[in-house]
CSV table of C-alpha atoms and ligand atoms in Angstrom, one decimal:
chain,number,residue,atom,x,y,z
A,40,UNK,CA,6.4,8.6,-29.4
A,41,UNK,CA,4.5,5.6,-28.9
A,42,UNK,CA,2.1,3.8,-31.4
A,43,UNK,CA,-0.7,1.8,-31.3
A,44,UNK,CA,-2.2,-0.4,-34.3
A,45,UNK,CA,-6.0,0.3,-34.8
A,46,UNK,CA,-7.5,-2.9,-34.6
A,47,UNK,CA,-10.5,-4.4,-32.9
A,48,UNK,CA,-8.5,-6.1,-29.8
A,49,UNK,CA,-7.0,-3.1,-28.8
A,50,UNK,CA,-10.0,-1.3,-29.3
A,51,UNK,CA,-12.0,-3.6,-26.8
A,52,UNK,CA,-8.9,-3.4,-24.5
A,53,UNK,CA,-9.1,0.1,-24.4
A,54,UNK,CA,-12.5,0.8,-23.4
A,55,UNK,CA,-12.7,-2.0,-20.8
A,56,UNK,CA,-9.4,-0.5,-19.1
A,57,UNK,CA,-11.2,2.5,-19.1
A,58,UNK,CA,-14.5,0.9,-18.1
A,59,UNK,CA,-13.0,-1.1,-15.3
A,60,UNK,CA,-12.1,2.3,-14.2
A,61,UNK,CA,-15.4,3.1,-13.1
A,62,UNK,CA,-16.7,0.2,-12.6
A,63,UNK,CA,-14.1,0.4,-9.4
A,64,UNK,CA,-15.3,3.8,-8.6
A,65,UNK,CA,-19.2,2.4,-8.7
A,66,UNK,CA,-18.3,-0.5,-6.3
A,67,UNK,CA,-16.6,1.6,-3.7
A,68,UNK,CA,-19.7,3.9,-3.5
A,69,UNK,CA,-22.1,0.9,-3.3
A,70,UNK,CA,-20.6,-0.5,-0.7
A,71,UNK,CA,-19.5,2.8,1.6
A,72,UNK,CA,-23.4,2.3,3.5
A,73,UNK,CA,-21.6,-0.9,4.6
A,74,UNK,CA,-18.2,0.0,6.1
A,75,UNK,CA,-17.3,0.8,9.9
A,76,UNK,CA,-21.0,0.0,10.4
A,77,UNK,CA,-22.4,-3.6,12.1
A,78,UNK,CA,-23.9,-5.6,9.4
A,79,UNK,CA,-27.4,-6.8,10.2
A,80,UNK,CA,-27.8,-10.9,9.2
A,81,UNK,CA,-30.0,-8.2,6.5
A,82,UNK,CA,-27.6,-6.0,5.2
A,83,UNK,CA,-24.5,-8.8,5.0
A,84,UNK,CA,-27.0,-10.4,3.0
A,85,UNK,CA,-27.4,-7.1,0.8
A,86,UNK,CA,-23.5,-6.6,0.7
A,87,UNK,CA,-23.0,-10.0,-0.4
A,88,UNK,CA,-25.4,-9.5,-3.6
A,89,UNK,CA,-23.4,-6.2,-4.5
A,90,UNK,CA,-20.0,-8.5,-3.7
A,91,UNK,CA,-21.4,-11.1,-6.5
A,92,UNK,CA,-22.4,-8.7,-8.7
A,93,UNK,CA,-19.0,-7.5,-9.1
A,94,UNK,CA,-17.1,-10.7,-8.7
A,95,UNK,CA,-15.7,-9.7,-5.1
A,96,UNK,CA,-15.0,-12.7,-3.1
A,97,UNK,CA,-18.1,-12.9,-0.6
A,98,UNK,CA,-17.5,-16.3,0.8
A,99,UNK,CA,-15.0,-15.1,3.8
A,100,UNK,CA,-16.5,-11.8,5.5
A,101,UNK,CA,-16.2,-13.7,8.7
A,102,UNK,CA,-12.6,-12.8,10.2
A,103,UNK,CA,-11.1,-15.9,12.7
A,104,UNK,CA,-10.3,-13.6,15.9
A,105,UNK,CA,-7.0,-15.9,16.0
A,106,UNK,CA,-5.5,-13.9,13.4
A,107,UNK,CA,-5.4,-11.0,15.4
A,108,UNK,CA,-5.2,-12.4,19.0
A,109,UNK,CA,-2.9,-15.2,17.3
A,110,UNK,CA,-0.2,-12.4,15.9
A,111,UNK,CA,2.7,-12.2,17.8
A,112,UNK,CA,3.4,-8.6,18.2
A,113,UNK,CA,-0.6,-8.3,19.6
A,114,UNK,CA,0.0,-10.9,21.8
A,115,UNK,CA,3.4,-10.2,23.5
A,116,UNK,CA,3.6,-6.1,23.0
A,117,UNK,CA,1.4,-4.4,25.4
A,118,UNK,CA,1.2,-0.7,24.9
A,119,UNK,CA,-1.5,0.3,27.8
A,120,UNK,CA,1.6,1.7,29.4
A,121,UNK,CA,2.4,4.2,26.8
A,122,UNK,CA,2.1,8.1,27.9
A,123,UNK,CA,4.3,10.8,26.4
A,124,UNK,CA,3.9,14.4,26.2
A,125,UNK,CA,2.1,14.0,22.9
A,126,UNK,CA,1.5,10.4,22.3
A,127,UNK,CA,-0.9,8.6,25.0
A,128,UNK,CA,-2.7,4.8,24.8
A,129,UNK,CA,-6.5,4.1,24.0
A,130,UNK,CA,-8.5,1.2,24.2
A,131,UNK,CA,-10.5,0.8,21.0
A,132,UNK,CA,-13.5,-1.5,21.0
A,133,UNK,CA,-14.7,-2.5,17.8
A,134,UNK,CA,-17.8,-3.6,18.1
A,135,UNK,CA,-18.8,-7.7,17.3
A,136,UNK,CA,-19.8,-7.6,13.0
A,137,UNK,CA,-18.5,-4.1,12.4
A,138,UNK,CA,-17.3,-4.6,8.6
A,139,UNK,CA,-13.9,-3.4,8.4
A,140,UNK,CA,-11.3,-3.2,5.7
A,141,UNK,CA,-8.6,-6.1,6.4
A,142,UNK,CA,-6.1,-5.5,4.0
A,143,UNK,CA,-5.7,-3.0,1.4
A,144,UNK,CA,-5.6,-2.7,-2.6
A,145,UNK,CA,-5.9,-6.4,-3.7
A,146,UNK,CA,-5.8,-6.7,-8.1
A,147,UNK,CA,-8.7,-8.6,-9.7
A,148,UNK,CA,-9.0,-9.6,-13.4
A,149,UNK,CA,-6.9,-8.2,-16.1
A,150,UNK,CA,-8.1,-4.7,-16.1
A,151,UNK,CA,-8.0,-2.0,-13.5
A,152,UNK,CA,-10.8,-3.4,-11.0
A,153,UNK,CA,-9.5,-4.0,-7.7
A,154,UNK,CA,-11.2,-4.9,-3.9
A,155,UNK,CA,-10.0,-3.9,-0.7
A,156,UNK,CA,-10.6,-7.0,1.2
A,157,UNK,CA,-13.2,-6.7,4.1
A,158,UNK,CA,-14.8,-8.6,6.8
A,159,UNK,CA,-16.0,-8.9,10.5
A,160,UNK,CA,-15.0,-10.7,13.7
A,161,UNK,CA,-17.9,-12.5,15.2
A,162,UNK,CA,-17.1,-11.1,19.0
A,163,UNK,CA,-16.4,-7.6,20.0
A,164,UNK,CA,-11.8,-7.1,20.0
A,165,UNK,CA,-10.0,-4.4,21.7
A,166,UNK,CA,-7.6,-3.1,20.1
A,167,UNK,CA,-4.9,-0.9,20.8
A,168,UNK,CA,-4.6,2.3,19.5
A,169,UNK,CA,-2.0,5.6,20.3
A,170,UNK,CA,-3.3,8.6,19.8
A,171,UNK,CA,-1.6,12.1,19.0
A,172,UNK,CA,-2.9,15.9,19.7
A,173,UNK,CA,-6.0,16.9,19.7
A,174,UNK,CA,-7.3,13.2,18.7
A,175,UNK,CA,-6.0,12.1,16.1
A,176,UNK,CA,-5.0,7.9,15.9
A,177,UNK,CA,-1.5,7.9,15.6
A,178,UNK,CA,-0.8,3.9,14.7
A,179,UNK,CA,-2.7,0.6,16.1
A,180,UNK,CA,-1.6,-2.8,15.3
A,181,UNK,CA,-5.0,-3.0,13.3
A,182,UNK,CA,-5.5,-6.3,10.9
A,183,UNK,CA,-5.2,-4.5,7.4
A,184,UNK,CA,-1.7,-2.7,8.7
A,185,UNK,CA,-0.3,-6.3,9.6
A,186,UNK,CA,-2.2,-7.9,6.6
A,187,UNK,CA,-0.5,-5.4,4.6
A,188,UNK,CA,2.9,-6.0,5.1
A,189,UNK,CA,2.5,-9.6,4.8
A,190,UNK,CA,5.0,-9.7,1.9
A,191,UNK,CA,7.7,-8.1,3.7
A,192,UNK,CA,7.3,-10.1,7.2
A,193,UNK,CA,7.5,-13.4,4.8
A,194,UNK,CA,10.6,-11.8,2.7
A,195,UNK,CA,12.5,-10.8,5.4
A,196,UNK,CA,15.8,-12.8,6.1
A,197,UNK,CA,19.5,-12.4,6.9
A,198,UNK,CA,20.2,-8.9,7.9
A,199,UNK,CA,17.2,-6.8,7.2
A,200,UNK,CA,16.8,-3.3,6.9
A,201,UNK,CA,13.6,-1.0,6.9
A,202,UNK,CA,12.8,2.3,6.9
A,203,UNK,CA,9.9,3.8,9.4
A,204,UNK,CA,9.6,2.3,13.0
A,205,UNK,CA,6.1,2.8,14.1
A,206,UNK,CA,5.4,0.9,16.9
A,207,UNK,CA,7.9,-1.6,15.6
A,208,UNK,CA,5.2,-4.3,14.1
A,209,UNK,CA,7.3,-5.1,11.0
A,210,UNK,CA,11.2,-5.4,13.5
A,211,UNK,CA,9.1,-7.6,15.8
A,212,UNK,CA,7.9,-9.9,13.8
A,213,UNK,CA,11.3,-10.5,11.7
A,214,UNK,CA,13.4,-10.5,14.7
A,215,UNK,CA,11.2,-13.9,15.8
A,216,UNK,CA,11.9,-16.0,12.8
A,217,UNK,CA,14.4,-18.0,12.6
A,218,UNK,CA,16.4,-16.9,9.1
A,219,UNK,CA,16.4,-13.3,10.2
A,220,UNK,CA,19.9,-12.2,11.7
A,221,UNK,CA,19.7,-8.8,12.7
A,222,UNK,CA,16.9,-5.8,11.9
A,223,UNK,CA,18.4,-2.3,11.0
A,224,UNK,CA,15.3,0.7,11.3
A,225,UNK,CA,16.0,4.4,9.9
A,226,UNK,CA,13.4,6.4,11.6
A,227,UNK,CA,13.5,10.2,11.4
A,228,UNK,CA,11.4,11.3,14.5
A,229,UNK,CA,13.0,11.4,17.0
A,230,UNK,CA,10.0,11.2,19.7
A,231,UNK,CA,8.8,8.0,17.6
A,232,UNK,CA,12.3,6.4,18.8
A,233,UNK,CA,12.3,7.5,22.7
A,234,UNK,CA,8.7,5.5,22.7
A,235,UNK,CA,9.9,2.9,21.1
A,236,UNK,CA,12.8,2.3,23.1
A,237,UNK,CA,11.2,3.3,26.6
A,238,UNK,CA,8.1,1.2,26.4
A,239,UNK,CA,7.8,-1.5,23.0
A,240,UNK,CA,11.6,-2.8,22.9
A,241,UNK,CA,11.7,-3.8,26.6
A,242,UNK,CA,8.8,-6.0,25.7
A,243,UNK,CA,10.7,-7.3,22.4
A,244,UNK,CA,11.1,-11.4,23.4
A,245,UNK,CA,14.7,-12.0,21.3
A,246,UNK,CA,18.1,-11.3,22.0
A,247,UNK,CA,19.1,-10.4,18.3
A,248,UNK,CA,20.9,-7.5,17.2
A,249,UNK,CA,18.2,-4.3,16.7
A,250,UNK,CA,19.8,-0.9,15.4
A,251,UNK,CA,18.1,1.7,15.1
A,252,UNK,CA,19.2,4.7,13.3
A,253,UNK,CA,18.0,8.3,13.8
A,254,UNK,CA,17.8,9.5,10.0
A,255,UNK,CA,15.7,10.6,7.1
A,256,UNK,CA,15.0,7.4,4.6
A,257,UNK,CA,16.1,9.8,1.9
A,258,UNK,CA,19.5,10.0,2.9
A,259,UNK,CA,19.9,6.4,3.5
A,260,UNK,CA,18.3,5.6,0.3
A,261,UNK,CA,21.7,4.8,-1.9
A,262,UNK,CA,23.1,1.4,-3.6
A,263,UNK,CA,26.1,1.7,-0.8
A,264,UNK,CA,24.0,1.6,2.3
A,265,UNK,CA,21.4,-0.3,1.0
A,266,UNK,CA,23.4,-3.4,-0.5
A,267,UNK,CA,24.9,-3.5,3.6
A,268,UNK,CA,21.4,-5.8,3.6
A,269,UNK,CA,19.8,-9.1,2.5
A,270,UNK,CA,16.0,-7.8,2.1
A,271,UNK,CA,15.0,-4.4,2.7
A,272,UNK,CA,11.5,-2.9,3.5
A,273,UNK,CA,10.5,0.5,3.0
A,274,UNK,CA,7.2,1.6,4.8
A,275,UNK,CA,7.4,5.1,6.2
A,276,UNK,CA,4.4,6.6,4.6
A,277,UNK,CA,0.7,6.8,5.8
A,278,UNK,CA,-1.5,5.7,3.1
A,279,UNK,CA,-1.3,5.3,-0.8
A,280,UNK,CA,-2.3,9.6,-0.9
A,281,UNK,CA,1.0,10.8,0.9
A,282,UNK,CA,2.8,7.2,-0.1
A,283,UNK,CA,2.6,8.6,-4.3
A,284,UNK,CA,4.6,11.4,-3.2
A,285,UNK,CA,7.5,9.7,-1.2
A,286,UNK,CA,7.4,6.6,-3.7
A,287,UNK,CA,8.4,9.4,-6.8
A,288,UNK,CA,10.9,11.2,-4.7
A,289,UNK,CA,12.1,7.5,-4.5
A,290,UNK,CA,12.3,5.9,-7.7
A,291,UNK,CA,13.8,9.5,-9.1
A,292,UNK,CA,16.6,8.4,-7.5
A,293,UNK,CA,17.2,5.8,-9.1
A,294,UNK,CA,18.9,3.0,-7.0
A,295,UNK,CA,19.4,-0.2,-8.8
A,296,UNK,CA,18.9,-2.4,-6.4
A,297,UNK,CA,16.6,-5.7,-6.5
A,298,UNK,CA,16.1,-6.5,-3.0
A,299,UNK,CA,13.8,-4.1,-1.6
A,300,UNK,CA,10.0,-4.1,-1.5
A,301,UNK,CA,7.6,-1.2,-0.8
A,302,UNK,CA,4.4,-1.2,1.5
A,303,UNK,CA,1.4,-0.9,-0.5
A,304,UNK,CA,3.2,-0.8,-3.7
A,305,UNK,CA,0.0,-2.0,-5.8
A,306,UNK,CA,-2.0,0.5,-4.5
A,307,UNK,CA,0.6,3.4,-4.8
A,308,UNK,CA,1.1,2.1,-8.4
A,309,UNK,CA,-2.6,2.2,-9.1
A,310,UNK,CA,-2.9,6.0,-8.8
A,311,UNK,CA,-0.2,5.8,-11.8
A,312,UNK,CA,-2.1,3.4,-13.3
A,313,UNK,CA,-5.1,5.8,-13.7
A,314,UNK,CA,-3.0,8.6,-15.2
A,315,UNK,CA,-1.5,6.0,-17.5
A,316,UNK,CA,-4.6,4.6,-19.0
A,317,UNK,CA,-6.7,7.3,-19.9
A,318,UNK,CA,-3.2,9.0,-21.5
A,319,UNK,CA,-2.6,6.2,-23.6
A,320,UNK,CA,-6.4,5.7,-24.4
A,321,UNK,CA,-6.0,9.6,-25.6
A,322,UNK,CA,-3.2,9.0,-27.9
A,323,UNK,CA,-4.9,5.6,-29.2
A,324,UNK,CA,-7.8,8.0,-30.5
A,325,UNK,CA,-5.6,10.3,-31.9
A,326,UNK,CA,-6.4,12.9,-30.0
A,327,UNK,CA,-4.4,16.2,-28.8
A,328,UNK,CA,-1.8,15.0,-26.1
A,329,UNK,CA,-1.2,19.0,-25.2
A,330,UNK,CA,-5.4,19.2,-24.5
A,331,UNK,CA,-5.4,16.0,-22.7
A,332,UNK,CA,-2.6,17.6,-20.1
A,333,UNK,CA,-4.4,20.6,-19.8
A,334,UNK,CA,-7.6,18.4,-18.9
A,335,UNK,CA,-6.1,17.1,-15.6
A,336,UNK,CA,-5.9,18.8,-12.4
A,337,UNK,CA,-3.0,20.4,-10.6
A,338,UNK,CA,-2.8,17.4,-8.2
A,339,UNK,CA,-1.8,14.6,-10.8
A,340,UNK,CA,0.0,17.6,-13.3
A,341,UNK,CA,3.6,16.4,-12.8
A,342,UNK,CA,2.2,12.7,-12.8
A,343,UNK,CA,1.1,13.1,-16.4
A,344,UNK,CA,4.1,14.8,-17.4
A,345,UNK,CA,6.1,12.6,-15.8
A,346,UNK,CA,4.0,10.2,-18.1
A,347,UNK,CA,4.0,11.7,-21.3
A,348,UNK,CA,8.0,12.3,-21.3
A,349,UNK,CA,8.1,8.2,-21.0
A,350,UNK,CA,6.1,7.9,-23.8
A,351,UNK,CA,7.4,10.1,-26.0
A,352,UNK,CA,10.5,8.8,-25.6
A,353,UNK,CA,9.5,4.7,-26.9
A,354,UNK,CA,9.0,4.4,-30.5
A,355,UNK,CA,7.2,1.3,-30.1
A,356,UNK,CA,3.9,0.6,-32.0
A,357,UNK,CA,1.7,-1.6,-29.4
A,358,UNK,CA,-0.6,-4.1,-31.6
A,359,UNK,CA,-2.3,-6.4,-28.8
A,360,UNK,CA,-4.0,-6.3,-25.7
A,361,UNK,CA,-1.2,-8.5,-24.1
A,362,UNK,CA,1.4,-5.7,-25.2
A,363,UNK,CA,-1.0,-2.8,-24.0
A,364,UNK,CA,-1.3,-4.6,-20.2
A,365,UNK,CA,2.3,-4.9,-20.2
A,366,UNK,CA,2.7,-1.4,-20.0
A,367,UNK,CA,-0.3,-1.0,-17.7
A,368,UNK,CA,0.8,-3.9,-15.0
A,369,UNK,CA,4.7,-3.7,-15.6
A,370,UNK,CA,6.3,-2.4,-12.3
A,371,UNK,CA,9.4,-1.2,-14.0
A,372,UNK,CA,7.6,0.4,-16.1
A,373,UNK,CA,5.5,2.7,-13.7
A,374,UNK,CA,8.5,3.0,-11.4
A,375,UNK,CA,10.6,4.1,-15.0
A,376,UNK,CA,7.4,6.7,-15.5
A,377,UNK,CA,7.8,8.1,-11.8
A,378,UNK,CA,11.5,8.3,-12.1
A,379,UNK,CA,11.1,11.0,-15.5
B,697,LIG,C1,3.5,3.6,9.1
B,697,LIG,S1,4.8,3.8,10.2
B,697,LIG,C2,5.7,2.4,10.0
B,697,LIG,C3,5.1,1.2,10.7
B,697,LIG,C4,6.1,0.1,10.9
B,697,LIG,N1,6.4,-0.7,9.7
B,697,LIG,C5,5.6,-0.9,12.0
B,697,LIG,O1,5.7,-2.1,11.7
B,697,LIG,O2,5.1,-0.5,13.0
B,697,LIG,C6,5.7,5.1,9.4
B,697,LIG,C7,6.9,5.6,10.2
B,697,LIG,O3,7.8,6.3,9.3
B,697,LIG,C8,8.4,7.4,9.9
B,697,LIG,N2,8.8,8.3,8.9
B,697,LIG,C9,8.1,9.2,8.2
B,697,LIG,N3,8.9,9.8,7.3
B,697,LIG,C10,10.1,9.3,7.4
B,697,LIG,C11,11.4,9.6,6.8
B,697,LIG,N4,11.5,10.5,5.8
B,697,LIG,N5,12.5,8.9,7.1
B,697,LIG,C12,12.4,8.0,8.1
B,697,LIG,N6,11.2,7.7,8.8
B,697,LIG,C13,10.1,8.4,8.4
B,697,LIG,C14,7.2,7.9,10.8
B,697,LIG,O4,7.7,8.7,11.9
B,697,LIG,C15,6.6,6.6,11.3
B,697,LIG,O5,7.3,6.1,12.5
């Protein structure tokens, strides 16, 4: 089991990790008055004092229209057109200073505080939305979706490979620069695919190769297919809630493979990160590890024992802050935790 050194730095490192921890949960309520509303000249001047007095950046709330208007796929992919038996398009209008999120889970300081970047565009945008069943938005080329897979657009070269078309935002933008070859998509829908290919990739402006394969990312998840590819990009999950779930299932596979990045991976890995710290902050106070399981509900259960079979396994004894973030912050060590 892993060991911890009682001494003052790691005593201070402890409580602020655990402090930082709320500290995150007090700034999202204080500024949840804010959000999907128009900010007043008033209340941006209100947000801006609870921005400071966390430390958020407040100096760039104004958005530049361009980097919507700007984007490629918004510009040349039109998707008025798009009716099928359960996917149809809507104009969304988002009104001129409505604060918006623009990107999500962006790491700040050392600890566990984090911002979810926001901001406003200074004219009313129309953005495109599909919608599915009763009413429910279905995908939209919105700014924090594009903002979000920044690192994989940038990555992307050779022949690349992801998995979950969408409305084919990320295959788009790869095919138009210049090191990409080819773009290889495993969707598993089949009705995500027939939209795709009757109404987006006619629009597509590029003559390289796009394959897509009808499949479930599970089964295409291997070393074999995987290493066919120069970058690969995995995105077929809604948000960081269901995106947890699919990671684990992921990383219990096990594929060694070093090429491959994950949308929103810092904020999938924070909802580890919360598990983690309050586990290891148990064991640093020498409490009972078997109570401290019990304490958590059902939801995170095979999280923390996912966590604690990690643990138990080092024989390490941690003596500095710098050796306690490492655990916290290290990707291979989450992913190793998830993959128990
Ligand atoms: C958020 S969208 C991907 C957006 C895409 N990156 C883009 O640029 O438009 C997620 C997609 O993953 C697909 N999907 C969900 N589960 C899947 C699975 N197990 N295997 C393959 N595709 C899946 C969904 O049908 C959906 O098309």
């Amino acid at each position: 089991m892993i060991k911890f050194e009682r001494n003052k730095e790691l005593d201070s490192a402890m409580k602020n990790l655990m402090y930082s921890m709320v500290e995150v949960n007090e700034y999202l309520t204080a500024i949840l008055n804010y959000t999907e509303k128009v900010l007043t000249p008033q209340k941006e001047k209100e947000l801006i004092e609870i921005l400071k007095k966390y430390n958020v950046p407040h100096d760039c709330l104004k958005y530049d229209l361009e980097i919507l208007i700007g984007n490629p796929y918004f510009r040349d992919i039109k998707l008025e057109n798009v009716d099928s038996q359960t996917v149809w398009y809507e104009k969304a209008t988002i009104k001129k200073r409505t604060l918006m999120s623009m990107n999500f889970h962006q790491p700040m300081e050392k600890y566990l505080f984090h911002h979810h970047p926001i901001g406003y565009f200074e004219a009313d945008v129309d953005l495109p939305v599909l919608k599915e069943g009763s009413d429910k938005v279905w995908m939209s080329p919105a700014i924090s979706e594009i903002a979000s897979m920044g690192e994989g657009i940038e990555k992307g070269h050779g022949k690349c490979m992801t998995m979950g078309l969408g409305i084919g935002v990320l295959p788009y933008l790869w095919l138009l620069k210049e090191e990409v070859e080819s773009v290889t998509v495993v969707e598993f829908n089949k009705d995500v695919i027939d939209l795709f290919e009757k109404y987006i990739r006619p629009q597509f402006k590029t003559d390289k190769k796009l394959e897509i394969i009808h499949g479930n990312a599970f089964d295409y998840y291997n070393e074999e297919f995987l290493n066919r590819f120069d970058y690969v990009y995995v995105d077929f999950w809604e948000s960081s809630g269901d995106g947890l779930k699919f990671y684990t299932r992921l990383m219990e596979k096990k594929v060694d493979v070093r090429h491959i990045d994950y949308w929103i991976e810092d904020s999938i890995l924070y909802d580890v990160k919360y598990i983690v710290v309050p586990y290891l902050y148990n064991i640093y106070q020498e409490k009972s590890v078997t109570d401290f399981i019990s304490s958590i509900d059902e939801e995170s259960k095979e999280l923390v024992m996912k966590t604690n079979r990690y643990f138990k396994k080092r024989n390490d004894i941690i003596a500095t802050e710098d050796e306690l973030l490492d655990i916290i912050h290290g990707k291979a060590v989450l992913r190793e935790i998830l993959a128990q």
